[in-house]
Short mmCIF file of C-alpha atoms in Angstrom, two decimals:
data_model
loop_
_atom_site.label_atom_id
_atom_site.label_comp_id
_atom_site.label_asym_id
_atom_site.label_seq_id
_atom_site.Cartn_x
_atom_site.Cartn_y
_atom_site.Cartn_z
CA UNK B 1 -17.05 52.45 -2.42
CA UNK B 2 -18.73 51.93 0.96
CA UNK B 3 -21.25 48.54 1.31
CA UNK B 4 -23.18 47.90 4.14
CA UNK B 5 -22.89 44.33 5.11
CA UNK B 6 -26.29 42.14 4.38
CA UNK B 7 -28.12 41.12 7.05
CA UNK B 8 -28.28 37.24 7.02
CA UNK B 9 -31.14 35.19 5.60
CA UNK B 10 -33.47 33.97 8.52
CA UNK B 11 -32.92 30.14 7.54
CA UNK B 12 -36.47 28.04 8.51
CA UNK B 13 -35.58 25.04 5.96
CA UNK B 14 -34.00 23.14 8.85
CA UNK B 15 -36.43 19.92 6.99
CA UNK B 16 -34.44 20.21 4.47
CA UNK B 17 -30.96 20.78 5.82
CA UNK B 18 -29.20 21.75 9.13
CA UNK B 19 -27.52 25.60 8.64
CA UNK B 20 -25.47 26.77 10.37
CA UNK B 21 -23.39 23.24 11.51
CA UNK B 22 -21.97 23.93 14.99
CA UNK B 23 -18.01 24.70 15.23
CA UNK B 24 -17.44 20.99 15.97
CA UNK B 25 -18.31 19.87 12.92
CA UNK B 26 -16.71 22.22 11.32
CA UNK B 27 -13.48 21.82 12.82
CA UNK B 28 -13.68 17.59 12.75
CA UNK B 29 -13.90 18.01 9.14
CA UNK B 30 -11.26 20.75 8.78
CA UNK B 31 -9.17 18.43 10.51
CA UNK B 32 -9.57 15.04 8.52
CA UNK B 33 -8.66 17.21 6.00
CA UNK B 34 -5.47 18.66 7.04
CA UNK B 35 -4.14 16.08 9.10
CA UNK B 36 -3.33 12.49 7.58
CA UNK B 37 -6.30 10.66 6.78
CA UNK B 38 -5.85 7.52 5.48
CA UNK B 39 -8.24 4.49 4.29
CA UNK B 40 -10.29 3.18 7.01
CA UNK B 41 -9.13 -0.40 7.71
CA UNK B 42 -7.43 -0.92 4.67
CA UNK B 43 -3.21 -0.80 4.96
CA UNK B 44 -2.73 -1.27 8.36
CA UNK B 45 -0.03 1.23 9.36
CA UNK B 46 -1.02 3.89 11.63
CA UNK B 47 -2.73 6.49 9.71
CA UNK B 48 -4.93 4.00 8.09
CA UNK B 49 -5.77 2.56 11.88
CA UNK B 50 -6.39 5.98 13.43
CA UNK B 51 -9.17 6.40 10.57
CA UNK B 52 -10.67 3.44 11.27
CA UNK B 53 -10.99 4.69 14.89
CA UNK B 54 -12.93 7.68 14.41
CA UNK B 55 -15.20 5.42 11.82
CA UNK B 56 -15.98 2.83 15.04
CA UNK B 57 -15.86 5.51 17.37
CA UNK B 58 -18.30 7.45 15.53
CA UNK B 59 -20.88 4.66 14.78
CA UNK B 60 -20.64 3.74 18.71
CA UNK B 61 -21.81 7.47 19.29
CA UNK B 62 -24.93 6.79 16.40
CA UNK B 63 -25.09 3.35 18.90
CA UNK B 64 -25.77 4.93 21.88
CA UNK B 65 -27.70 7.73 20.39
CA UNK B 66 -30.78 5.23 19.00
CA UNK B 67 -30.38 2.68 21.47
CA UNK B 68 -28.97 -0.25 19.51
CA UNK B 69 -26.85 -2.51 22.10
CA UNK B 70 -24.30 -3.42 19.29
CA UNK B 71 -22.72 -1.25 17.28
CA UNK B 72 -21.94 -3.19 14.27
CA UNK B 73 -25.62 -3.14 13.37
CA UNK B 74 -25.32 0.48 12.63
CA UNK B 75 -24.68 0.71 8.83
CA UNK B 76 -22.75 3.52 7.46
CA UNK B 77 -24.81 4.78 4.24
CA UNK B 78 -24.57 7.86 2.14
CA UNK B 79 -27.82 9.23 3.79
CA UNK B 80 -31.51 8.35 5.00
CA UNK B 81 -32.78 7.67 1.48
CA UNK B 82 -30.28 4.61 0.95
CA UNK B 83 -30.86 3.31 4.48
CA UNK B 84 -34.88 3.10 3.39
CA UNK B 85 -33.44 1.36 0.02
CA UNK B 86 -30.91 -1.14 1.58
CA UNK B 87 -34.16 -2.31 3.85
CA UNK B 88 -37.10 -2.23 1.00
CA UNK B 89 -34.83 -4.14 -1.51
CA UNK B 90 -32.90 -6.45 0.76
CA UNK B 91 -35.22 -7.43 3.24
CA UNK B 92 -39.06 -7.66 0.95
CA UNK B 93 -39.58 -10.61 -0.61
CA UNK B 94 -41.54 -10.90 -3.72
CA UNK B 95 -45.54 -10.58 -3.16
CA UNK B 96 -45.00 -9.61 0.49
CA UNK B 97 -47.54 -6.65 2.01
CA UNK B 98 -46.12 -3.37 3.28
CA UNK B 99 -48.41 -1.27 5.24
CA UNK B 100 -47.31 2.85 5.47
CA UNK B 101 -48.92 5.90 6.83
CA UNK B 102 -50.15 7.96 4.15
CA UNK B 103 -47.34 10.87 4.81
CA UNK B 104 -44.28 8.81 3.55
CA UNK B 105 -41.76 10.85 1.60
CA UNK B 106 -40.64 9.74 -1.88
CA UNK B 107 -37.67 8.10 -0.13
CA UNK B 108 -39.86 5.78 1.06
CA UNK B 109 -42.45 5.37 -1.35
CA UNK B 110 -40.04 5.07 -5.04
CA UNK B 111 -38.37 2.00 -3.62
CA UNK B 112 -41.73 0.39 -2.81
CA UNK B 113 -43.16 1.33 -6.24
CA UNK B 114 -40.29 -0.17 -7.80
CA UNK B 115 -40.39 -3.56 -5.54
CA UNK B 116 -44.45 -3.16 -6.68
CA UNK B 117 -43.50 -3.14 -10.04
CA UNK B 118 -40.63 -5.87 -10.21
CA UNK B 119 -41.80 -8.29 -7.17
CA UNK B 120 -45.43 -7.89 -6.77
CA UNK B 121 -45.06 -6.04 -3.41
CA UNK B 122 -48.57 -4.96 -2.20
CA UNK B 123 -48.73 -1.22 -0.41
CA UNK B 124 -51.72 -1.12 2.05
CA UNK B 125 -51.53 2.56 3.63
CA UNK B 126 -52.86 3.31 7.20
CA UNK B 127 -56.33 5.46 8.12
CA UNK B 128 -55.36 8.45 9.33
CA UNK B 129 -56.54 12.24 11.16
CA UNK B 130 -56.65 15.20 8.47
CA UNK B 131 -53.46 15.97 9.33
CA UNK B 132 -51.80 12.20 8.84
CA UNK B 133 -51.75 11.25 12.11
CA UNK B 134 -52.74 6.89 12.26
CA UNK B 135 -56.29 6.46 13.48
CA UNK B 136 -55.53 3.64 15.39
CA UNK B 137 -59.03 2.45 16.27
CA UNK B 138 -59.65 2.59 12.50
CA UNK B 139 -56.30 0.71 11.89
CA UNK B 140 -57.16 -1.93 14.05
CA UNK B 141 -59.55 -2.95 11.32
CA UNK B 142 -57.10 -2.82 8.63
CA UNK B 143 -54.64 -5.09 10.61
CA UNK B 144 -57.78 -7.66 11.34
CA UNK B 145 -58.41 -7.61 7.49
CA UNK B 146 -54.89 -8.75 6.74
CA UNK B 147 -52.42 -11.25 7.41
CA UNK B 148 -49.60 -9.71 9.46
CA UNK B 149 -47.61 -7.47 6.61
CA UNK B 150 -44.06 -8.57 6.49
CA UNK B 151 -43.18 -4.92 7.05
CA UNK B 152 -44.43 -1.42 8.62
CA UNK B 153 -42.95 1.22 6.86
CA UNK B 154 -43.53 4.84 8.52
CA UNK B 155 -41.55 8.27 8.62
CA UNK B 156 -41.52 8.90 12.22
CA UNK B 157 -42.46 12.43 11.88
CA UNK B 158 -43.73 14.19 8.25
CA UNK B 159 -41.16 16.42 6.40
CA UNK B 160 -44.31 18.17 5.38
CA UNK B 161 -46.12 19.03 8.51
CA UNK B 162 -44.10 17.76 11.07
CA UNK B 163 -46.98 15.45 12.36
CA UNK B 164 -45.49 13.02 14.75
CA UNK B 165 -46.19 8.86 14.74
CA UNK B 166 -46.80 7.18 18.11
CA UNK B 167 -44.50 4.61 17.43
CA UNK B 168 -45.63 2.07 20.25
CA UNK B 169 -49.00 2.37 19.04
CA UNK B 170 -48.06 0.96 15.47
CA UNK B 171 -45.91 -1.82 17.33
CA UNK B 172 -49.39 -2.76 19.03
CA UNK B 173 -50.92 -2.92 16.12
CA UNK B 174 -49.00 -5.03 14.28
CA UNK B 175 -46.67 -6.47 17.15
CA UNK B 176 -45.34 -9.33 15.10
CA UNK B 177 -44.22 -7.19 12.07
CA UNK B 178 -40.84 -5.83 11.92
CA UNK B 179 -41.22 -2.09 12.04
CA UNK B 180 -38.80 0.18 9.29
CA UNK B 181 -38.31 3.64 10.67
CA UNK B 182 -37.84 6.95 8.65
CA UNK B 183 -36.27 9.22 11.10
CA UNK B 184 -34.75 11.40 8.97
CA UNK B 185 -36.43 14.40 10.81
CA UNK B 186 -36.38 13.43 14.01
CA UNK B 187 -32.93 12.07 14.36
CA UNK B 188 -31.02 14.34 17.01
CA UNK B 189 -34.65 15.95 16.99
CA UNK B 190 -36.75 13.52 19.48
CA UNK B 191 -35.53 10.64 21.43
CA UNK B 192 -35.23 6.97 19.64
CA UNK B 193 -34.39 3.66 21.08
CA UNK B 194 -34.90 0.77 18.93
CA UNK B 195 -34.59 -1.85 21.66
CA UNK B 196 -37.57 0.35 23.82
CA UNK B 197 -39.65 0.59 20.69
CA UNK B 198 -39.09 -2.76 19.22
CA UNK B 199 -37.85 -1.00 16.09
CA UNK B 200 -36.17 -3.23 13.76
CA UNK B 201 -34.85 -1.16 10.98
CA UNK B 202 -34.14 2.70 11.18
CA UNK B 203 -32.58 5.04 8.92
CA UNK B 204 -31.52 8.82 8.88
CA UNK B 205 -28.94 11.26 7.49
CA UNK B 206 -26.57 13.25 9.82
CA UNK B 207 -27.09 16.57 8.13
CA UNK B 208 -30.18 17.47 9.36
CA UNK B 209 -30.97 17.57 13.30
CA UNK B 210 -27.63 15.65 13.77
CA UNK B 211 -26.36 18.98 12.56
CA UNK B 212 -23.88 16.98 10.58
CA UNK B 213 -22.65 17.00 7.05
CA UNK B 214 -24.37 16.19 3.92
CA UNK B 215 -23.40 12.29 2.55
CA UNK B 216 -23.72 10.49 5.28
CA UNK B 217 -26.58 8.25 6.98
CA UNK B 218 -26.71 5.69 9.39
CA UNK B 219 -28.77 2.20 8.86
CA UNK B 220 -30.02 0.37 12.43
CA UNK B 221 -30.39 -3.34 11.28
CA UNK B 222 -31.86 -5.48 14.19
CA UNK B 223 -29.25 -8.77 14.43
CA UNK B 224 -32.01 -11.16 14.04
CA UNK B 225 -33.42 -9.56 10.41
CA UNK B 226 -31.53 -10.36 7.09
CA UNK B 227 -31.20 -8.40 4.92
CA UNK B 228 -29.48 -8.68 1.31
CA UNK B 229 -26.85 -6.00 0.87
CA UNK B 230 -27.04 -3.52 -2.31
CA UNK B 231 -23.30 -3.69 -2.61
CA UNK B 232 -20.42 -5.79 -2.74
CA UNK B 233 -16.94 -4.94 -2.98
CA UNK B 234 -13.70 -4.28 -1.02
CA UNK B 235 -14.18 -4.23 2.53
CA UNK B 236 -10.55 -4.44 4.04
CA UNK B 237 -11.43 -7.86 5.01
CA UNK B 238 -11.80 -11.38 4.27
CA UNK B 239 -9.62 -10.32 0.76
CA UNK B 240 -8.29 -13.56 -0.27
CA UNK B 241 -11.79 -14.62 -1.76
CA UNK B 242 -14.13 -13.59 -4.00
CA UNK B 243 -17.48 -13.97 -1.90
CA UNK B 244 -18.21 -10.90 0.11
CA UNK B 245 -18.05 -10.60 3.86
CA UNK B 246 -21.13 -12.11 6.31
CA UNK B 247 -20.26 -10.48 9.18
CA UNK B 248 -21.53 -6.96 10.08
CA UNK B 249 -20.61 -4.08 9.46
CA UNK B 250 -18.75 -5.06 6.57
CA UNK B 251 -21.19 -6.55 5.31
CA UNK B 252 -22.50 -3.42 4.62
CA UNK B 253 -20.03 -1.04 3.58
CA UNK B 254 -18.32 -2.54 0.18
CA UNK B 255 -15.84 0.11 -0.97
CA UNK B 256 -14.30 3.25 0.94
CA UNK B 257 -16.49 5.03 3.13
CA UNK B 258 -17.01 8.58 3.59
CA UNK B 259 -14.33 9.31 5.84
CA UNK B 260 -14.67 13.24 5.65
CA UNK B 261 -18.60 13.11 6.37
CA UNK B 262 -18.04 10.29 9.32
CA UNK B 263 -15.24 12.88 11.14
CA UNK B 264 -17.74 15.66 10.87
CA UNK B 265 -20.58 13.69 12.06
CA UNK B 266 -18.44 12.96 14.91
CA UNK B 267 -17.90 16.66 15.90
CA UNK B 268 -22.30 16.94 15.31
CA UNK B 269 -22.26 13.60 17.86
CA UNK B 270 -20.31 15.02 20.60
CA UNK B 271 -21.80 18.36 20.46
CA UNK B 272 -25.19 17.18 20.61
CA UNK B 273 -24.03 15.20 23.64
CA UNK B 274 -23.50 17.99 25.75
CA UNK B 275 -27.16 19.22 25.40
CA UNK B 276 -31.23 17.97 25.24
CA UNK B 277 -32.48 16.58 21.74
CA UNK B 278 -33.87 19.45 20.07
CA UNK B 279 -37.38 18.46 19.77
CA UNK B 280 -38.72 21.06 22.60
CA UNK B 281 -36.37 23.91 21.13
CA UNK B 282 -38.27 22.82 17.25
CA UNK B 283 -42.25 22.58 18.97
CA UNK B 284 -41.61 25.61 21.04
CA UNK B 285 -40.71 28.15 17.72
CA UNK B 286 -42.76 25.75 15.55
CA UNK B 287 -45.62 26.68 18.03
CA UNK B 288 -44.95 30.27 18.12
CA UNK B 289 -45.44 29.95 14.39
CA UNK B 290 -48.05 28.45 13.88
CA UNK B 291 -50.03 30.53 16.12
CA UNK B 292 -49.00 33.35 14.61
CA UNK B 293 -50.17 32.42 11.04
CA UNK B 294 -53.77 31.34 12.39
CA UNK B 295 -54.37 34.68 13.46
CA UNK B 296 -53.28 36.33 9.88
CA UNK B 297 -56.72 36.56 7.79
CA UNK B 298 -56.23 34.05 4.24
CA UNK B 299 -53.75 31.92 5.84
CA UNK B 300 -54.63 27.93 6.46
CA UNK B 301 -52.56 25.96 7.94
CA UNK B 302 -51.70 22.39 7.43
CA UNK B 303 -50.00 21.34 10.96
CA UNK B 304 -51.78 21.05 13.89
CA UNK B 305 -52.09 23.87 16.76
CA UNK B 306 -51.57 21.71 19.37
CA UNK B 307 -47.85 21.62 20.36
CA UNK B 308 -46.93 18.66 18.50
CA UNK B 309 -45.41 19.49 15.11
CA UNK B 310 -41.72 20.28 14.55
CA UNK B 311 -42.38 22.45 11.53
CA UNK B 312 -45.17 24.63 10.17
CA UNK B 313 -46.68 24.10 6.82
CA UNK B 314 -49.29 26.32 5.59
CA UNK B 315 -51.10 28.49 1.96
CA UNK B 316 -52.11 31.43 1.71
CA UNK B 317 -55.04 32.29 -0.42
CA UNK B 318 -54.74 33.52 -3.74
CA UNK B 319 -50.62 32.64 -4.16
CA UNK B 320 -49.10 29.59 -4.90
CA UNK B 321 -46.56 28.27 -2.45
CA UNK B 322 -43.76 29.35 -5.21
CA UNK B 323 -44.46 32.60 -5.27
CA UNK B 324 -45.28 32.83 -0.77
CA UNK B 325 -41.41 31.26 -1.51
CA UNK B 326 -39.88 33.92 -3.74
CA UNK B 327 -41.55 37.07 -1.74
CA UNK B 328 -40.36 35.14 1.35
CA UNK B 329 -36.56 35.17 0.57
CA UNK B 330 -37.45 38.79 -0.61
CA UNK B 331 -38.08 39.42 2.93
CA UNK B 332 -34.71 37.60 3.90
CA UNK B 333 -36.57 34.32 5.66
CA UNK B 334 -35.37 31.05 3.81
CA UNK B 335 -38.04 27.71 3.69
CA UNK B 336 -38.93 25.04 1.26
CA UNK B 337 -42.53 25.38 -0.62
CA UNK B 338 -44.25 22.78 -2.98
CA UNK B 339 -44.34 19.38 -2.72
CA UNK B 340 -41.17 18.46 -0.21
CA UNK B 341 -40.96 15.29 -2.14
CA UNK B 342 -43.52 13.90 -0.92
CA UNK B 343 -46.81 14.10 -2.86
CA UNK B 344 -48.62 10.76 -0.81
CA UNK B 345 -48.62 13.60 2.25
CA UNK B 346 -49.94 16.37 0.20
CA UNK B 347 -52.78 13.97 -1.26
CA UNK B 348 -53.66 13.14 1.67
CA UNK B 349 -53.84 16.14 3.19
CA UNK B 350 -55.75 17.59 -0.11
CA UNK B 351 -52.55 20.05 -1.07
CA UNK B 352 -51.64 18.26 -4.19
CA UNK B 353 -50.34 19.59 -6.42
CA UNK B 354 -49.13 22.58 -5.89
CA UNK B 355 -48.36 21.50 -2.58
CA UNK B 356 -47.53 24.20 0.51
CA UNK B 357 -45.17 26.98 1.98
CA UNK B 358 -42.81 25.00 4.39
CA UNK B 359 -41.17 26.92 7.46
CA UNK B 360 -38.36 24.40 9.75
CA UNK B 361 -37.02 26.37 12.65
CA UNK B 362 -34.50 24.45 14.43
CA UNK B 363 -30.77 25.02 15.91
CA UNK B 364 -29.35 28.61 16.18
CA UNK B 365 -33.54 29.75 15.64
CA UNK B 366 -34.56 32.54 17.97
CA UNK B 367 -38.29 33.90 18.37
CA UNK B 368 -37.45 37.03 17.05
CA UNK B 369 -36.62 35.00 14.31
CA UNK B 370 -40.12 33.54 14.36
CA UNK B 371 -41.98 37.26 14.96
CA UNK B 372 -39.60 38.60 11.65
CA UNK B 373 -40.80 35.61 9.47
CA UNK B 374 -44.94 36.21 10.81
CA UNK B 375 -44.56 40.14 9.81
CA UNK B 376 -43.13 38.70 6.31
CA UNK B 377 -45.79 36.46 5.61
CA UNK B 378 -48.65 39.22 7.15
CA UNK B 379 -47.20 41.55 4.48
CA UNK B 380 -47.33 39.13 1.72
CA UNK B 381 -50.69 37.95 3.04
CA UNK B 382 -52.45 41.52 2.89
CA UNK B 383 -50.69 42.25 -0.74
CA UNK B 384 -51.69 38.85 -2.17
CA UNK N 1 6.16 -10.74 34.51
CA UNK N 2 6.37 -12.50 31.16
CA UNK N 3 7.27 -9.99 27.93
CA UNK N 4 5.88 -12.51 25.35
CA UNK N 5 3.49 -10.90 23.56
CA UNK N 6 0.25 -12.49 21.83
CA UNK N 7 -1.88 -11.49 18.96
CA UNK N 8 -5.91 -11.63 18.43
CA UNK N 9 -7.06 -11.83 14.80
CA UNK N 10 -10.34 -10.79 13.68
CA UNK N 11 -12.62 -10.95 10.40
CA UNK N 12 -13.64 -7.00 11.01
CA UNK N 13 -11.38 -4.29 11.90
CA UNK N 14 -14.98 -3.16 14.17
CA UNK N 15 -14.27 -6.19 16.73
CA UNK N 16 -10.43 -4.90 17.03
CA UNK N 17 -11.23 -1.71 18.39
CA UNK N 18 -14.17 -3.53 20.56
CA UNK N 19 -11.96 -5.61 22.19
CA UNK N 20 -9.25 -3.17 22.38
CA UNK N 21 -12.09 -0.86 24.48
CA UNK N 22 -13.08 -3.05 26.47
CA UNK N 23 -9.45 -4.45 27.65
CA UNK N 24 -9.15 -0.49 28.26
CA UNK N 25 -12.03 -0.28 30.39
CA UNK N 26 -10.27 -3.51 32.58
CA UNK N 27 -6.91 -1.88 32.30
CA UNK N 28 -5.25 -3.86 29.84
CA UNK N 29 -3.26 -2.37 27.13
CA UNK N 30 -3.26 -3.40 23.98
CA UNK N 31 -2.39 -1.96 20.17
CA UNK N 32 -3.88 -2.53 17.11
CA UNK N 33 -1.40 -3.76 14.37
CA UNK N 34 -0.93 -5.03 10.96
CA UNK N 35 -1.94 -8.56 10.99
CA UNK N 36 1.67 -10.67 10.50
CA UNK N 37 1.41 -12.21 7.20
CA UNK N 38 3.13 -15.23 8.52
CA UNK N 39 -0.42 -15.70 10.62
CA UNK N 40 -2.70 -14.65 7.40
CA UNK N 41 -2.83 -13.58 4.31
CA UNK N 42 -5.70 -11.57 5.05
CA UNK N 43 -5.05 -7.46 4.32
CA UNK N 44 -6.38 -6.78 7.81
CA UNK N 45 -5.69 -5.16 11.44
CA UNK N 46 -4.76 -7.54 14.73
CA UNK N 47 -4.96 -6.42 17.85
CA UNK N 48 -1.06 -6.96 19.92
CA UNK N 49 -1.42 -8.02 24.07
CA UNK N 50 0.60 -9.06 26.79
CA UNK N 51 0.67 -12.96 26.88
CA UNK N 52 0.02 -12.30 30.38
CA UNK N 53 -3.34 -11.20 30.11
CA UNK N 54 -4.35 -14.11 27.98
CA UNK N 55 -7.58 -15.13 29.93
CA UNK N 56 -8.19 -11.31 30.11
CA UNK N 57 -8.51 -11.16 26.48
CA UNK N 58 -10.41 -14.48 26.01
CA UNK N 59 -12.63 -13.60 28.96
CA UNK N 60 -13.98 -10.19 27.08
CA UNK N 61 -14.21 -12.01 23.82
CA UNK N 62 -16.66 -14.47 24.97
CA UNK N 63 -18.27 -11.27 27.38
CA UNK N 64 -19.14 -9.11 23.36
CA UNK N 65 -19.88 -12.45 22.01
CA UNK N 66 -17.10 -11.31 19.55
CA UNK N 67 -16.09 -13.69 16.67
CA UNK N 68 -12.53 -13.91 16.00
CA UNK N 69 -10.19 -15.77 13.64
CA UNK N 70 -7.40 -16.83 16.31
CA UNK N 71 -5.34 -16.11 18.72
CA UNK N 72 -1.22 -16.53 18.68
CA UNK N 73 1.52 -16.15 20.99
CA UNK N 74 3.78 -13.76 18.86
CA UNK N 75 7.33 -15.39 17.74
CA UNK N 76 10.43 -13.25 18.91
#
């Protein structure tokens, strides 16, 4: 019996996850697989050494790529979401004030409830456009009302509606408050450099514009900020006693790391190295997007028109954001609706609760891509 | 040109393979190894050197602002 071969999905969730990962990834992990892998620091003999030089060879590539003059202040973690929960819970103190824009994902926002709930943290959240976007003149009030927060807490660009944060702004706002970073979208995406930007904590995963593997996440943690690890365990060092390790990045990193996830985020490192961050690859498709869907009658968006945003969220009248989903993947183009995990953005941007249809273009994204996706959605528009 | 060799020991296998770059980058070899147990009883990795490049390797740590445990001239 004859089959004709499926054509493959159009994938827009790039938010969500990186697909496909680039051959360098896949063949870094294929090989700390196959060839002899041993523990990271741990035994000593040669296998177990060689690890442990693609580990520090790796987080000198995360080094470089966000700016951070010593690597042993980047903090292997198993993704963005514990790099936000290894700075919330080890560097707040009990009654302190966090101020956050009003697009934080859950990431962000479930470890601050819960240091709200057990330590009497207070969460005062930014002014902002319709879109999320600080107002900054209307800030400026909120940061005159307060005492300096002991932390700014902001997702550098919305997993929602790919709004961007002017991130020297908020340092000028607040330019005595250490400044906690979500980059987990624009990682690999836009350019970062915590020194330039005065940015004392930032976390992200590798699996999404690092183009890495799922499980793994790097942690910046400026050398003058301390901050209580969530762990403690075996480290490979310092084993005669029982009181974990001060120094960095052991500190950090009780038990074995993910050695698998660390090679392939190697292969992601060096291939992004050989080309530009991806933000002007993400605006440019985002932007033929979004232009598209303004000019299909019962569509409103919810990212803005004007070049900015690295992915396009939008409704269409008369279906929920499921069912623009399911016909969607009917249609063979892959994205994310609802909430996105984070409901503060959809409040604010009065989408709650049902939320909104989420299209990510990003690596290996054409525009023909784009067009095939816009004659979906005009189709499910016109039936809806 | 002496053969003695000399040994750095570190707290973090991360400042091993700093210093071990950075001697690279001024053209000194050196080789991480087991760290002798007669030296520590620590589980961790030293990094091995020519005894003639002593200052070398003193000069870089103090250039990272590395902090080590020691360093040993290596018994035969």
């Amino acid at each position: 019996m004859s089959r004709e071969a499926e054509p493959s999905p159009i994938y827009l969730d790039h938010a969500a996850t990186s697909w496909p990962k680039p051959a360098p990834v896949r063949e870094a992990t294929l090989r700390s697989l196959t060839d002899m892998m041993a523990n990271a620091g741990r035994s000593g003999h040669g296998p177990a050494i060689e690890s442990a030089r693609i580990v520090f060879e790796t987080r000198e590539h995360c080094a470089n790529l966000i700016g951070a003059r010593r690597s042993e202040d980047v903090i292997f973690v198993r993704g963005c979401t514990e790099g936000l929960n290894l700075v919330i819970k080890g560097f707040l103190r009990p009654a302190d004030t966090v101020v956050v824009s009003p697009m934080e994902h859950n990431a962000m926002m479930r470890p601050l409830a819960r240091m709200a709930t057990q330590s009497g943290i207070q969460v005062v959240t930014l002014p902002a456009d319709p879109f999320g976007r600080i107002d900054y003149e209307a800030a400026r009030k909120v940061a005159r009302a307060h005492q300096p927060p002991a932390l700014l807490a902001v997702a550098h660009a919305s997993n929602v509606n790919g709004i961007v944060q002017d991130l020297h702004a908020l340092h000028e706002l607040f330019p005595h408050t250490p400044l906690l970073v979500d980059a987990a979208q624009t990682a690999g995406v836009l350019p970062l450099d915590v020194e330039r930007d005065t940015i004392s904590f930032l976390a992200c995963s590798a699996h999404k514009g690092l183009l890495g593997p799922t499980g793994v996440g790097i942690c910046y943690l400026a050398p003058t900020c301390d901050v209580t690890p969530l762990l403690e365990g075996g480290t490979g060092s310092r084993s005669e006693s029982f009181e974990h390790p001060t120094f960095r990045p052991d500190r950090y990193e009780a038990g074995t790391l993910n050695l698998l996830g660390i090679a392939g985020t190697m292969g992601a490192l060096e291939f992004l190295a050989q080309g530009e961050p991806q933000g002007h690859h993400k605006r440019q498709l985002t932007g033929i997007l979004l232009k598209g869907l303004r000019a299909i009658p019962g569509v409103h968006l919810q990212s803005p028109l004007d070049g900015s945003a690295l992915c396009a969220s939008f409704t269409i009248d008369g279906l929920r954001p499921d069912e623009i989903a399911v016909r969607l993947e009917r249609s063979g183009v892959l994205g994310r609706p609802g909430l996105q995990c984070a409901p503060a953005a959809h409040r604010h941007l009065g989408t709650f609760p049902h939320g909104t249809m989420r299209l990510s273009p990003g690596w290996g994204n054409t525009p023909e891509h784009i067009e095939t996706a816009l004659r979906a959605i005009h189709a499910i528009a016109q039936n809806a | 040109m002496s053969s003695e060799q000399g040994v750095v020991l570190f707290f973090t296998i991360h400042a091993v393979f700093r210093l071990q770059k950075a001697l690279r980058a001024r053209g000194v070899d050196s080789k991480p190894i087991p760290t002798p147990r007669y030296l520590s009883s620590d589980c961790g990795t030293a990094l091995r050197f020519s005894w003639s490049h002593r200052a070398d390797v003193e000069s870089e740590i103090a250039n990272l602002d590395l902090e080590i445990d020691s360093i040993h001239a290596l018994s035969e």
